[in-house]
Short mmCIF file of N, CA, C and O in Angstrom, two decimals:
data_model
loop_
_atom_site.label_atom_id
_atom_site.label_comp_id
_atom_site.label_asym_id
_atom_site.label_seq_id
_atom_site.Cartn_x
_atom_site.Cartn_y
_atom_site.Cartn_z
N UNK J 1 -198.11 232.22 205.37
CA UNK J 1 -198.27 232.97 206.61
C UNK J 1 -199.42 233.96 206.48
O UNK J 1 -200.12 234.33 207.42
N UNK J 2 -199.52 234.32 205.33
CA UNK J 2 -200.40 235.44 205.24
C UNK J 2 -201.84 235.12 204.99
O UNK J 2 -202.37 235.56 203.98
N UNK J 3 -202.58 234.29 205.96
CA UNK J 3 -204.37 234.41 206.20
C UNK J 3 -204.84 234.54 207.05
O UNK J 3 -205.53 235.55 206.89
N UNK J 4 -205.02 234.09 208.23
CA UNK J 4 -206.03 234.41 209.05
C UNK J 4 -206.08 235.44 209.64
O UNK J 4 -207.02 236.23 209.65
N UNK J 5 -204.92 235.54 210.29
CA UNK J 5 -204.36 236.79 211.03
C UNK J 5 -203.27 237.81 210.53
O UNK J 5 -202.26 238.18 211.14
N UNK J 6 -203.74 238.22 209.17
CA UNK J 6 -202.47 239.03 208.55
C UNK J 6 -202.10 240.31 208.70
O UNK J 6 -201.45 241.03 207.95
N UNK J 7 -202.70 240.59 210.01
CA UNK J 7 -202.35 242.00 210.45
C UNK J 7 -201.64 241.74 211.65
O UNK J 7 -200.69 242.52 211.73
N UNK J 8 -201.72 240.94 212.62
CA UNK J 8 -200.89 240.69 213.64
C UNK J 8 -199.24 239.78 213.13
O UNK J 8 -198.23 239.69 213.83
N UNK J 9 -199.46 239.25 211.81
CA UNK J 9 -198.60 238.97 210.80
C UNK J 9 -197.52 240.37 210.74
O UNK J 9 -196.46 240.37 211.37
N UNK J 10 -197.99 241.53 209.86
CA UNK J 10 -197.80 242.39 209.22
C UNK J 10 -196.85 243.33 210.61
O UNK J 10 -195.70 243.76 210.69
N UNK J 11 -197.84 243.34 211.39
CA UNK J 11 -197.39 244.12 212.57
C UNK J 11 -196.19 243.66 213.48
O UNK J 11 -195.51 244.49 214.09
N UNK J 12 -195.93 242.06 213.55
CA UNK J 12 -194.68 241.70 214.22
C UNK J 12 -193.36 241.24 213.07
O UNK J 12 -192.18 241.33 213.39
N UNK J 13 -193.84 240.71 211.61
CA UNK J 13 -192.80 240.34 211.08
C UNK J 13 -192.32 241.51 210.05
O UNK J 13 -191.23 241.35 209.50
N UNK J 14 -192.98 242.51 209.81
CA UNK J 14 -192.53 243.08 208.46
C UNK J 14 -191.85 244.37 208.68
O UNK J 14 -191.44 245.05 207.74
N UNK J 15 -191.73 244.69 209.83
CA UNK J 15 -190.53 245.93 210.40
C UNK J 15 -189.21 244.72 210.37
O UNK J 15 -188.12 245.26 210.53
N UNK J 16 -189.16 243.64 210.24
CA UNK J 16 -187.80 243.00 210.25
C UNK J 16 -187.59 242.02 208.70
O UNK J 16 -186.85 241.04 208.57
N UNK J 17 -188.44 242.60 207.71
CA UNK J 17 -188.52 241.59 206.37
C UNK J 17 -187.65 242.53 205.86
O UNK J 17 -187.80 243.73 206.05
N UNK J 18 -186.43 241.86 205.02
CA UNK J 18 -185.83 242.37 203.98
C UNK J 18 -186.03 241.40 202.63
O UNK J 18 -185.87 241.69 201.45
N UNK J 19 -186.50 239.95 203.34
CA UNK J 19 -187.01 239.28 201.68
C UNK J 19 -188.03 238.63 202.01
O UNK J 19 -188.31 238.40 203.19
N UNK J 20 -188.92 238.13 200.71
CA UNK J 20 -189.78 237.36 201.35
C UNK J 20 -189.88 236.61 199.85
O UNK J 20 -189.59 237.04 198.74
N UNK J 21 -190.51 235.04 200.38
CA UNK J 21 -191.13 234.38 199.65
C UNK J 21 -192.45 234.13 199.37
O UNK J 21 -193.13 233.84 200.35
N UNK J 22 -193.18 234.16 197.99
CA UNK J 22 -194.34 234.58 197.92
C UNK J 22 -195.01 233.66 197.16
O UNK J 22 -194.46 233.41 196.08
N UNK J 23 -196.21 232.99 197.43
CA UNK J 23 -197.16 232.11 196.53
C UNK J 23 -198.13 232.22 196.62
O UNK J 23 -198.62 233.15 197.27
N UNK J 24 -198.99 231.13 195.89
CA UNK J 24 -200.36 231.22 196.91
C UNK J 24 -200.71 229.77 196.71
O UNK J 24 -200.32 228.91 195.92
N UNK J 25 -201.66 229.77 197.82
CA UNK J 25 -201.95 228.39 197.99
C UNK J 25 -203.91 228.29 198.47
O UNK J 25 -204.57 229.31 198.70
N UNK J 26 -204.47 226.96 198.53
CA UNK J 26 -205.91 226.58 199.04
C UNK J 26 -206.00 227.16 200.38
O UNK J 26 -207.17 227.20 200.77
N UNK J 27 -205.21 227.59 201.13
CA UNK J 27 -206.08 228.19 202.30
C UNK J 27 -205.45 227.38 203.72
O UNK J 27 -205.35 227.72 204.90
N UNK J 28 -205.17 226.40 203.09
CA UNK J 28 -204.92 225.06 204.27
C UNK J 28 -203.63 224.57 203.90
O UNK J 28 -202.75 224.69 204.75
N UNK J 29 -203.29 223.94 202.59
CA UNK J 29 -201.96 223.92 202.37
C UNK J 29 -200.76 224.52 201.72
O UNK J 29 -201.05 225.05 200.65
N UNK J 30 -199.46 224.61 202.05
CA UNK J 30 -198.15 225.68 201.43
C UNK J 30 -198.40 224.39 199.98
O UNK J 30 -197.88 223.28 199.86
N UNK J 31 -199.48 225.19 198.98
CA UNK J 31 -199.44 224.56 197.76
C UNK J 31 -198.14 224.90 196.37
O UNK J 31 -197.79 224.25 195.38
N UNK J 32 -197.70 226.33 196.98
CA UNK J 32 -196.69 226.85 195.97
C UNK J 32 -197.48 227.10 194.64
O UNK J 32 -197.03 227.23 193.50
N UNK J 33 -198.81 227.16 195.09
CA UNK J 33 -199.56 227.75 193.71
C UNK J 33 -198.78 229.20 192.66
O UNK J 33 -198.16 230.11 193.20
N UNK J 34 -198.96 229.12 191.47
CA UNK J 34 -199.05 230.24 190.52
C UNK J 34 -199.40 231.41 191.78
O UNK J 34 -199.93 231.02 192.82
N UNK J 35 -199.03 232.88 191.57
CA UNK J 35 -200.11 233.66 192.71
C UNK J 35 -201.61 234.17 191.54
O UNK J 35 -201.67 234.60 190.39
N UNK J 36 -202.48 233.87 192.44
CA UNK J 36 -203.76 234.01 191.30
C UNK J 36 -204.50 232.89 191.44
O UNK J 36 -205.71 232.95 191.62
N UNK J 37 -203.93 231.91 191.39
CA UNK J 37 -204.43 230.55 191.48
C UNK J 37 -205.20 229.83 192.53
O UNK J 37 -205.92 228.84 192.42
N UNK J 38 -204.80 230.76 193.92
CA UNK J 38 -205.52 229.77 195.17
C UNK J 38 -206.31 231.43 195.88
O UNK J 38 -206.51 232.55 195.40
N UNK J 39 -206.51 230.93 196.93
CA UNK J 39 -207.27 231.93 197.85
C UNK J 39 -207.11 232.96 198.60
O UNK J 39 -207.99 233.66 199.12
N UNK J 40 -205.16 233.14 198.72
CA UNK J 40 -204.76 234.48 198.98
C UNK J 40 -205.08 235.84 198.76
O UNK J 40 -205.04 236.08 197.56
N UNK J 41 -205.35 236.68 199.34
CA UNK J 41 -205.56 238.03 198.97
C UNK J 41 -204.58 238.79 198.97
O UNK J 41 -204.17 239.50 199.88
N UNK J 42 -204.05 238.62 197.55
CA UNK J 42 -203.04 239.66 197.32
C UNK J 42 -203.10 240.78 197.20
O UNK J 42 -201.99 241.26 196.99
N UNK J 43 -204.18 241.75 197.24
CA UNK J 43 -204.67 243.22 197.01
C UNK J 43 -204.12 243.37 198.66
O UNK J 43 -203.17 244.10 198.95
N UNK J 44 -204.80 242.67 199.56
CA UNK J 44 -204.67 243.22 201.03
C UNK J 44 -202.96 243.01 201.50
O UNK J 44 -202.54 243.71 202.42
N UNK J 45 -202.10 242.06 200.85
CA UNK J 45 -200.76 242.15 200.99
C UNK J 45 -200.03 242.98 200.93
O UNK J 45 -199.24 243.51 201.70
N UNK J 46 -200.56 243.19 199.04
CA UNK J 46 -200.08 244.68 198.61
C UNK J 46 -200.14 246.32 199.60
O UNK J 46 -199.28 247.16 199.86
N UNK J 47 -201.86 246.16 199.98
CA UNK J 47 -201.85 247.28 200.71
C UNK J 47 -201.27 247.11 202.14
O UNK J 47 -201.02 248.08 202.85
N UNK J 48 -201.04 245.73 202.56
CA UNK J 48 -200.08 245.95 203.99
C UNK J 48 -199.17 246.17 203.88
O UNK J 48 -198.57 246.89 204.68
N UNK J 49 -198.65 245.66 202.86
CA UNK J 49 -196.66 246.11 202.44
C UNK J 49 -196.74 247.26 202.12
O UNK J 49 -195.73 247.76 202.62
N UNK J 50 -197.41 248.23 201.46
CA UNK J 50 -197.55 249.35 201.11
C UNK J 50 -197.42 250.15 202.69
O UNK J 50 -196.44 250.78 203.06
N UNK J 51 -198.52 249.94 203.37
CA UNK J 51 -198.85 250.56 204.08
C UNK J 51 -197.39 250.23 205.49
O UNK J 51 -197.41 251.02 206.44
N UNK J 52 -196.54 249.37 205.50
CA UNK J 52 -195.77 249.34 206.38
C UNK J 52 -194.17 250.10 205.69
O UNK J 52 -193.12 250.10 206.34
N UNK J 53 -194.29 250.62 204.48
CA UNK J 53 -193.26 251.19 204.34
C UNK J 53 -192.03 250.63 203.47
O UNK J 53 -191.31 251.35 202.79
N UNK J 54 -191.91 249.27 203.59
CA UNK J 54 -191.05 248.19 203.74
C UNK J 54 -190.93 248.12 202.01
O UNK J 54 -191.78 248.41 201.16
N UNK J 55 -189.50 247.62 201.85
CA UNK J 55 -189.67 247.55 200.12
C UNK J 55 -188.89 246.33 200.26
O UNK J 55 -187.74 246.44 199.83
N UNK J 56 -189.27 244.91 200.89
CA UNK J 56 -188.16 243.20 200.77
C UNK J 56 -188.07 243.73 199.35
O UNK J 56 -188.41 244.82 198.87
N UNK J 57 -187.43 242.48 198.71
CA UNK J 57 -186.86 241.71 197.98
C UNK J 57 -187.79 240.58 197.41
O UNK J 57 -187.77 239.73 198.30
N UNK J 58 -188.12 240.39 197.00
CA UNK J 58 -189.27 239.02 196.60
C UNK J 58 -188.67 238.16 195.59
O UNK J 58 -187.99 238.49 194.61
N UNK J 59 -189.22 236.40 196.21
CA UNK J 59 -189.00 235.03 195.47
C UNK J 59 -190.08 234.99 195.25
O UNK J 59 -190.87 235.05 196.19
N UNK J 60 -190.52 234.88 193.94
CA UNK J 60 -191.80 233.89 193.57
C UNK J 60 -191.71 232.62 193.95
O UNK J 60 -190.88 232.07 193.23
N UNK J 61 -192.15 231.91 194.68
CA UNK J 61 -191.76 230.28 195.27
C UNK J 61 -192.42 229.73 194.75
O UNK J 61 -193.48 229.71 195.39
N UNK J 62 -192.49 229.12 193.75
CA UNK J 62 -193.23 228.00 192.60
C UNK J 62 -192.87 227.30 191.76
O UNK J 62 -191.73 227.60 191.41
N UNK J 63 -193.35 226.36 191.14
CA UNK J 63 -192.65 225.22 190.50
C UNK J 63 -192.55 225.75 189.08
O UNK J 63 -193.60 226.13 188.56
N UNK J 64 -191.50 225.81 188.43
CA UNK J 64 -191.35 226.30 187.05
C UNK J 64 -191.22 226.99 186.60
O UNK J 64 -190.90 227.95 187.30
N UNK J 65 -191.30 227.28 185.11
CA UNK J 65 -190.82 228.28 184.58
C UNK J 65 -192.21 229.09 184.34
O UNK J 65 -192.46 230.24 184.72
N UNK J 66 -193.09 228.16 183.60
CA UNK J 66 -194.54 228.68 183.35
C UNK J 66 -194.81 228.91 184.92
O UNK J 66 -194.90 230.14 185.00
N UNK J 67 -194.94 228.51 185.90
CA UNK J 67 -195.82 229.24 186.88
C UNK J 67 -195.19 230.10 187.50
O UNK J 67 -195.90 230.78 188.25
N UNK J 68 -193.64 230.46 187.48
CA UNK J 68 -192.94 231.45 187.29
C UNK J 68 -193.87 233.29 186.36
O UNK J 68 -194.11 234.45 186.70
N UNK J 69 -194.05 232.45 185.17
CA UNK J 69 -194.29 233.88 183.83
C UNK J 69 -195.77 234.23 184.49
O UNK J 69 -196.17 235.39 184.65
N UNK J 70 -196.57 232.95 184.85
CA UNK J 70 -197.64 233.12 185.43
C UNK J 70 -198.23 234.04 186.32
O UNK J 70 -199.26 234.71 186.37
N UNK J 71 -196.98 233.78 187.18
CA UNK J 71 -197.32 234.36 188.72
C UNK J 71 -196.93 235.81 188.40
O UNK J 71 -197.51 236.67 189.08
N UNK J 72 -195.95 236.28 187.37
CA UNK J 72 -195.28 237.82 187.28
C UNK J 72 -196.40 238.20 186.57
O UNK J 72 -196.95 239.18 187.08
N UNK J 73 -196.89 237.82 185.66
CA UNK J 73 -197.69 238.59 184.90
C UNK J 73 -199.04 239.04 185.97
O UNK J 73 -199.46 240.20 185.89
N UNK J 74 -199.75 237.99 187.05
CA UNK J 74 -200.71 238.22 187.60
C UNK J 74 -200.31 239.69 188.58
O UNK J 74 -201.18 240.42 189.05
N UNK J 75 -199.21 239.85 188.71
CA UNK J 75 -198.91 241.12 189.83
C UNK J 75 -198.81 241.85 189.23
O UNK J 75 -199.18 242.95 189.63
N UNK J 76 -198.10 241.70 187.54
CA UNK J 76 -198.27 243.51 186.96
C UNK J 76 -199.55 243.64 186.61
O UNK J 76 -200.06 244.76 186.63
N UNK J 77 -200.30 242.46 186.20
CA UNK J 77 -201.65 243.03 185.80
C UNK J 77 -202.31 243.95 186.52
O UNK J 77 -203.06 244.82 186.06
N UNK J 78 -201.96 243.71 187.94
CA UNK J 78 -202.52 244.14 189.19
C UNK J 78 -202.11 245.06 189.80
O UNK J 78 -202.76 245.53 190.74
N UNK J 79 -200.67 245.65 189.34
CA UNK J 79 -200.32 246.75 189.80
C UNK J 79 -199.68 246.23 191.21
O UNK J 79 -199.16 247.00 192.03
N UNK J 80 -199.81 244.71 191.40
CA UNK J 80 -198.98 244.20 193.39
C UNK J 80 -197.73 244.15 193.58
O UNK J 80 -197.08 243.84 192.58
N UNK J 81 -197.06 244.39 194.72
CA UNK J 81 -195.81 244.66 194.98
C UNK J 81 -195.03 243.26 193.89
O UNK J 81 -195.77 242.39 193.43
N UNK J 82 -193.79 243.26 193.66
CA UNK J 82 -192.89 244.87 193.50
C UNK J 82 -193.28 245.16 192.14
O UNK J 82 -192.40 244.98 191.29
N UNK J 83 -194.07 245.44 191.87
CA UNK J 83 -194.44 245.58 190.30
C UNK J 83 -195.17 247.06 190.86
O UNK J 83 -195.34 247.32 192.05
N UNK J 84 -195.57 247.99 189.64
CA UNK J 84 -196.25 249.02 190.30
C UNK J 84 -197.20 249.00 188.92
O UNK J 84 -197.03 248.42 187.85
N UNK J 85 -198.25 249.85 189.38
CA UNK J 85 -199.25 250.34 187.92
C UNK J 85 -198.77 250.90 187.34
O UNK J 85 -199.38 250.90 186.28
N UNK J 86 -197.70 251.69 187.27
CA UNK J 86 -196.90 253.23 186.74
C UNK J 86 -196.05 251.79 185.63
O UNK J 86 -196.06 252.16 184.45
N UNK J 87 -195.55 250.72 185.76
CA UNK J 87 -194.90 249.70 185.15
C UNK J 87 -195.83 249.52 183.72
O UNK J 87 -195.49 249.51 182.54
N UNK J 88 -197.10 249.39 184.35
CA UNK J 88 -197.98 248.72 182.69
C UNK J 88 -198.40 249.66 181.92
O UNK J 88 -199.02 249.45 180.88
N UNK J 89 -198.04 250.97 182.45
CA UNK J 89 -198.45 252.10 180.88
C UNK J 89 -197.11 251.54 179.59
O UNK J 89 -197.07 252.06 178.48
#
């Protein structure tokens, strides 16, 4: 859900998100990529979820265990929801 229009996204669905499922994918298809792996901008997610207040619940939605460890490690590296920077000192 989250490319083209992820502010008219942000603005009608995320005053009513208590969970969400999260991947990333090429742009065009729900690839269930690792997050890191495809063309999502997870910095601008982060700062919309940030910026709407909202604290869901998050599924990593991906195949495995490795693209599971994958995908967690790419958000603490990054300091992206629900992980925080205050986590990797």
């Amino acid at each position: 859900v989250f490319g083209e229009n992820n502010q008219a996204w942000a603005d009608t669905l995320l005053p009513f998100a208590a969970h969400l499922h999260v991947n990333d994918n090429d742009g065009i298809s729900d690839l269930h990529l690792p997050i890191g792996d495809g063309v999502l901008d997870f910095a601008l997610f982060d700062y919309v979820l940030a910026q709407s207040g909202k604290q869901p619940s998050v599924l990593i939605e991906v195949a495995g265990a490795a693209s599971q460890e994958k995908s967690i490690q790419y958000l603490k590296q990054n300091g992206f929801y629900p992980f925080s920077k205050e986590e990797q000192a």
